[in-house]
Amino acid sequence: GENVEQHPSTLSVQEGDNSIINCAYSNSASDYFIWYKQESGKGPQFIIDIRSNMDKRQGQRVTVLLNKTVKHLSLQIAATQPGDSAVYFCAENRNSYKLIFGSGTRLLVRP
Amino acid sequence: DAGVIQSPRHEVTEMGQEVTLRCKPISGHDYLFWYRQTMMRGLELLIYFNNNVPIDDSGMPEDRFSAKMPNASFSTLKIQPSEPRDSAVYFCASSPRGHSYNEQFFGPGTRLTVL
């Protein structure tokens, strides 16, 4: 079935440290995995995506790792800043506009 | 560009009343999506349109929910009659044709409370 699970549900990090958010998926037919950021009172905002035939993709201060063997996806944020405080969602899709979202991870950045 | 515009931002109504949520997508975007976000069920796609035509409405919870897109710049999500379990934040999002499936541009949402 369609299932995307995230952990932890809340992550607290010190400003300047690296953050790692994890996602487990069950459907091997997914074409893409995507990360969104949702700040308080706003809609989700696209961060980065990775195609299922890739293992790693990097953006500005973010890195996505995909391990298809264990069906695991992670988002790493380098040098976490106060502005990174938000809820982060992983999502999957199968070559369509229908995104299946995970339950979210709340990232808290301690000054 | 102003981004996706949703109205109202907050709506409080009583059970049994009709509720209409409105969305103006980003100009030039051909795809429009309606999502619902709750603590229990997370972020769920309700329906999406391509060029004003509904493509997938499998996420619409029941017949009390209906969505329309009369033109490229306007869509509505209607709940009639509303129930307390419909309380949620409803998001509209849009995406341009030929763009990545993965990047959808979300509006600020409408927080609906049904008493």
Coordinates of C-alpha atoms in Angstrom, one line a residue:
Chain A
G1 CA 0.0 0.0 0.0
E2 CA 0.9 3.7 0.1
N3 CA 2.9 4.4 3.2
V4 CA 5.6 6.9 4.0
E5 CA 6.8 7.1 7.6
Q6 CA 9.1 9.7 9.0
H7 CA 11.2 9.8 12.1
P8 CA 11.8 11.4 14.5
S9 CA 8.6 13.3 14.9
T10 CA 10.5 16.1 16.6
L11 CA 14.2 16.9 16.3
S12 CA 16.0 19.5 18.4
V13 CA 19.5 20.6 17.3
Q14 CA 22.0 23.3 18.3
E15 CA 22.4 26.1 15.9
G16 CA 25.4 25.3 13.7
D17 CA 25.1 21.5 14.0
N18 CA 23.9 19.2 11.3
S19 CA 20.3 17.9 11.2
I20 CA 19.3 14.5 9.8
I21 CA 15.6 13.7 9.1
N22 CA 14.7 10.2 8.1
C23 CA 11.9 8.7 5.9
A24 CA 11.0 5.0 5.3
Y25 CA 8.9 4.1 2.3
S26 CA 7.2 0.8 1.3
N27 CA 6.5 1.1 -2.4
S28 CA 9.3 0.2 -4.7
A29 CA 7.5 1.7 -7.7
S30 CA 8.1 5.2 -6.6
D31 CA 9.8 7.3 -9.3
Y32 CA 10.8 10.3 -7.2
F33 CA 11.2 11.3 -3.5
I34 CA 10.7 14.8 -2.5
W35 CA 11.3 17.0 0.5
Y36 CA 9.1 19.9 1.5
K37 CA 9.5 22.5 4.3
Q38 CA 6.5 24.0 6.1
E39 CA 7.0 27.1 8.3
S40 CA 4.4 28.0 10.9
G41 CA 1.3 29.5 9.3
K42 CA 2.4 28.8 5.8
G43 CA 2.0 26.2 3.1
P44 CA 4.6 23.6 2.3
Q45 CA 7.5 24.7 0.2
F46 CA 9.5 22.5 -2.2
I47 CA 13.2 22.0 -1.1
I48 CA 14.7 19.2 -3.3
D49 CA 13.8 16.0 -5.0
I50 CA 15.7 12.9 -6.0
R51 CA 15.0 10.4 -8.7
S52 CA 14.7 6.8 -7.7
N53 CA 17.7 5.7 -9.8
M54 CA 20.0 8.1 -7.8
D55 CA 21.7 7.6 -4.5
K56 CA 22.5 11.2 -3.6
R57 CA 21.6 14.7 -4.5
Q58 CA 22.9 17.9 -3.1
G59 CA 21.5 21.4 -2.9
Q60 CA 22.3 24.5 -0.9
R61 CA 23.2 23.2 2.6
V62 CA 21.0 20.1 2.0
T63 CA 21.8 16.6 0.9
V64 CA 19.4 13.8 0.1
L65 CA 20.5 10.2 0.5
L66 CA 18.5 7.3 -0.9
N67 CA 19.0 3.7 0.0
K68 CA 16.8 1.6 -2.1
T69 CA 17.9 -1.7 -0.5
V70 CA 16.4 -0.8 2.8
K71 CA 13.8 1.7 1.3
H72 CA 15.2 4.6 3.3
L73 CA 15.5 8.3 2.5
S74 CA 17.2 11.0 4.5
L75 CA 17.5 14.8 4.4
Q76 CA 20.7 16.3 5.9
I77 CA 20.8 20.0 6.7
A78 CA 24.3 21.3 7.2
A79 CA 25.1 24.1 9.7
T80 CA 21.5 24.4 10.8
Q81 CA 20.2 27.9 11.3
P82 CA 17.3 29.4 13.2
G83 CA 15.5 30.0 9.8
D84 CA 15.5 26.2 9.3
S85 CA 13.0 25.8 12.1
A86 CA 9.9 24.2 10.4
V87 CA 8.2 21.0 9.8
Y88 CA 9.8 18.9 7.1
F89 CA 7.9 16.4 5.0
C90 CA 9.1 13.7 2.7
A91 CA 6.9 12.6 -0.2
E92 CA 6.9 10.1 -3.0
N93 CA 5.3 10.0 -6.4
R94 CA 5.0 7.6 -9.3
N95 CA 5.4 9.7 -12.3
S96 CA 2.3 11.7 -11.6
Y97 CA 1.1 14.8 -9.8
K98 CA -0.2 12.8 -6.9
L99 CA 2.2 13.2 -4.0
I100 CA 2.1 10.9 -1.0
F101 CA 3.3 12.8 2.1
G102 CA 4.9 11.5 5.2
S103 CA 3.7 12.6 8.7
G104 CA 6.3 15.3 9.1
T105 CA 9.3 16.0 11.4
R106 CA 9.3 19.2 13.4
L107 CA 12.8 20.7 13.5
L108 CA 13.6 23.0 16.4
V109 CA 16.9 24.9 16.4
R110 CA 18.3 26.0 19.7
P111 CA 20.3 29.2 19.8
Chain B
D1 CA 3.9 37.2 -8.8
A2 CA 1.6 37.2 -5.8
G3 CA 1.7 33.4 -5.4
V4 CA -1.3 31.2 -4.8
I5 CA -4.1 33.2 -3.2
Q6 CA -6.6 31.6 -0.9
S7 CA -9.7 33.0 0.9
P8 CA -10.8 33.2 3.5
R9 CA -7.7 32.5 5.7
H10 CA -9.9 31.5 8.6
E11 CA -13.4 30.2 8.6
V12 CA -15.5 29.3 11.6
T13 CA -18.9 27.8 11.0
E14 CA -21.5 25.6 12.6
M15 CA -22.2 22.0 11.8
G16 CA -24.6 21.7 8.9
Q17 CA -23.6 24.9 7.2
E18 CA -22.2 25.2 3.7
V19 CA -18.6 26.2 3.4
T20 CA -16.9 27.5 0.3
L21 CA -13.1 27.9 0.1
R22 CA -11.6 29.8 -2.8
C23 CA -8.3 29.7 -4.6
K24 CA -6.6 31.7 -7.3
P25 CA -3.6 29.8 -8.8
I26 CA -0.4 31.4 -10.0
S27 CA -1.0 32.9 -13.5
G28 CA 0.0 30.5 -16.2
H29 CA -0.1 27.4 -14.1
D30 CA -2.1 24.6 -15.7
Y31 CA -2.4 22.3 -12.7
L32 CA -4.4 23.1 -9.5
F33 CA -4.5 20.9 -6.4
W34 CA -6.6 20.9 -3.2
Y35 CA -5.1 19.3 -0.1
R36 CA -6.3 18.9 3.5
Q37 CA -4.0 18.8 6.5
T38 CA -4.9 17.4 9.9
M39 CA -2.9 16.2 12.8
M40 CA -4.4 12.7 12.5
R41 CA -4.1 12.2 8.7
G42 CA -1.4 14.6 7.7
L43 CA -1.4 16.2 4.3
E44 CA -3.8 14.5 1.8
L45 CA -4.5 15.3 -1.8
L46 CA -8.2 15.7 -2.3
I47 CA -8.4 16.5 -6.0
Y48 CA -6.4 18.0 -8.8
F49 CA -7.3 19.7 -12.1
N50 CA -5.4 20.1 -15.4
N51 CA -6.6 22.9 -17.6
N52 CA -9.7 23.3 -15.5
V53 CA -10.7 19.6 -15.9
P54 CA -10.7 17.3 -12.8
I55 CA -8.1 14.6 -13.3
D56 CA -8.1 12.7 -10.0
D57 CA -10.7 13.1 -7.3
S58 CA -10.1 9.8 -5.5
G59 CA -9.1 11.7 -2.4
M60 CA -12.4 13.5 -2.0
P61 CA -13.7 12.1 1.3
E62 CA -17.4 11.9 0.4
D63 CA -20.3 13.4 -1.5
R64 CA -20.4 16.3 0.9
F65 CA -17.2 17.6 -0.8
S66 CA -17.2 19.1 -4.3
A67 CA -14.6 21.1 -6.2
K68 CA -14.9 23.2 -9.3
M69 CA -12.7 25.2 -11.6
P70 CA -14.8 27.4 -13.9
N71 CA -11.8 29.1 -15.4
A72 CA -8.0 29.1 -15.3
S73 CA -7.8 31.6 -12.5
F74 CA -10.3 30.4 -10.0
S75 CA -11.3 27.3 -8.1
T76 CA -13.6 26.5 -5.2
L77 CA -13.9 23.7 -2.7
K78 CA -17.3 23.3 -1.2
I79 CA -18.4 21.3 1.8
Q80 CA -22.2 20.9 2.2
P81 CA -23.2 20.1 4.9
S82 CA -20.1 20.7 7.0
E83 CA -19.3 18.4 10.0
P84 CA -16.9 18.9 12.9
R85 CA -14.6 16.2 11.5
D86 CA -14.0 18.5 8.5
S87 CA -12.1 20.9 10.7
A88 CA -8.6 21.1 9.1
V89 CA -6.3 23.4 7.1
Y90 CA -7.1 23.3 3.4
F91 CA -4.4 24.1 1.0
C92 CA -4.6 25.0 -2.7
A93 CA -1.4 24.5 -4.8
S94 CA -0.6 25.0 -8.5
S95 CA 2.0 23.9 -10.9
P96 CA 2.9 24.9 -14.5
R97 CA 2.7 22.5 -17.4
G98 CA 5.9 20.8 -18.3
H99 CA 7.4 21.6 -14.9
S100 CA 8.5 18.9 -12.5
Y101 CA 5.7 16.8 -11.1
N102 CA 7.4 17.3 -7.7
E103 CA 7.4 21.0 -7.2
Q104 CA 4.0 22.3 -6.4
F105 CA 3.4 25.9 -5.2
F106 CA 1.2 26.1 -2.1
G107 CA -1.0 28.9 -0.9
P108 CA -1.1 30.0 2.7
G109 CA -4.1 27.7 3.5
T110 CA -7.6 28.2 4.9
R111 CA -8.1 27.1 8.5
L112 CA -11.6 25.7 8.8
T113 CA -13.2 25.1 12.2
V114 CA -16.6 23.5 12.2
L115 CA -18.4 23.7 15.6

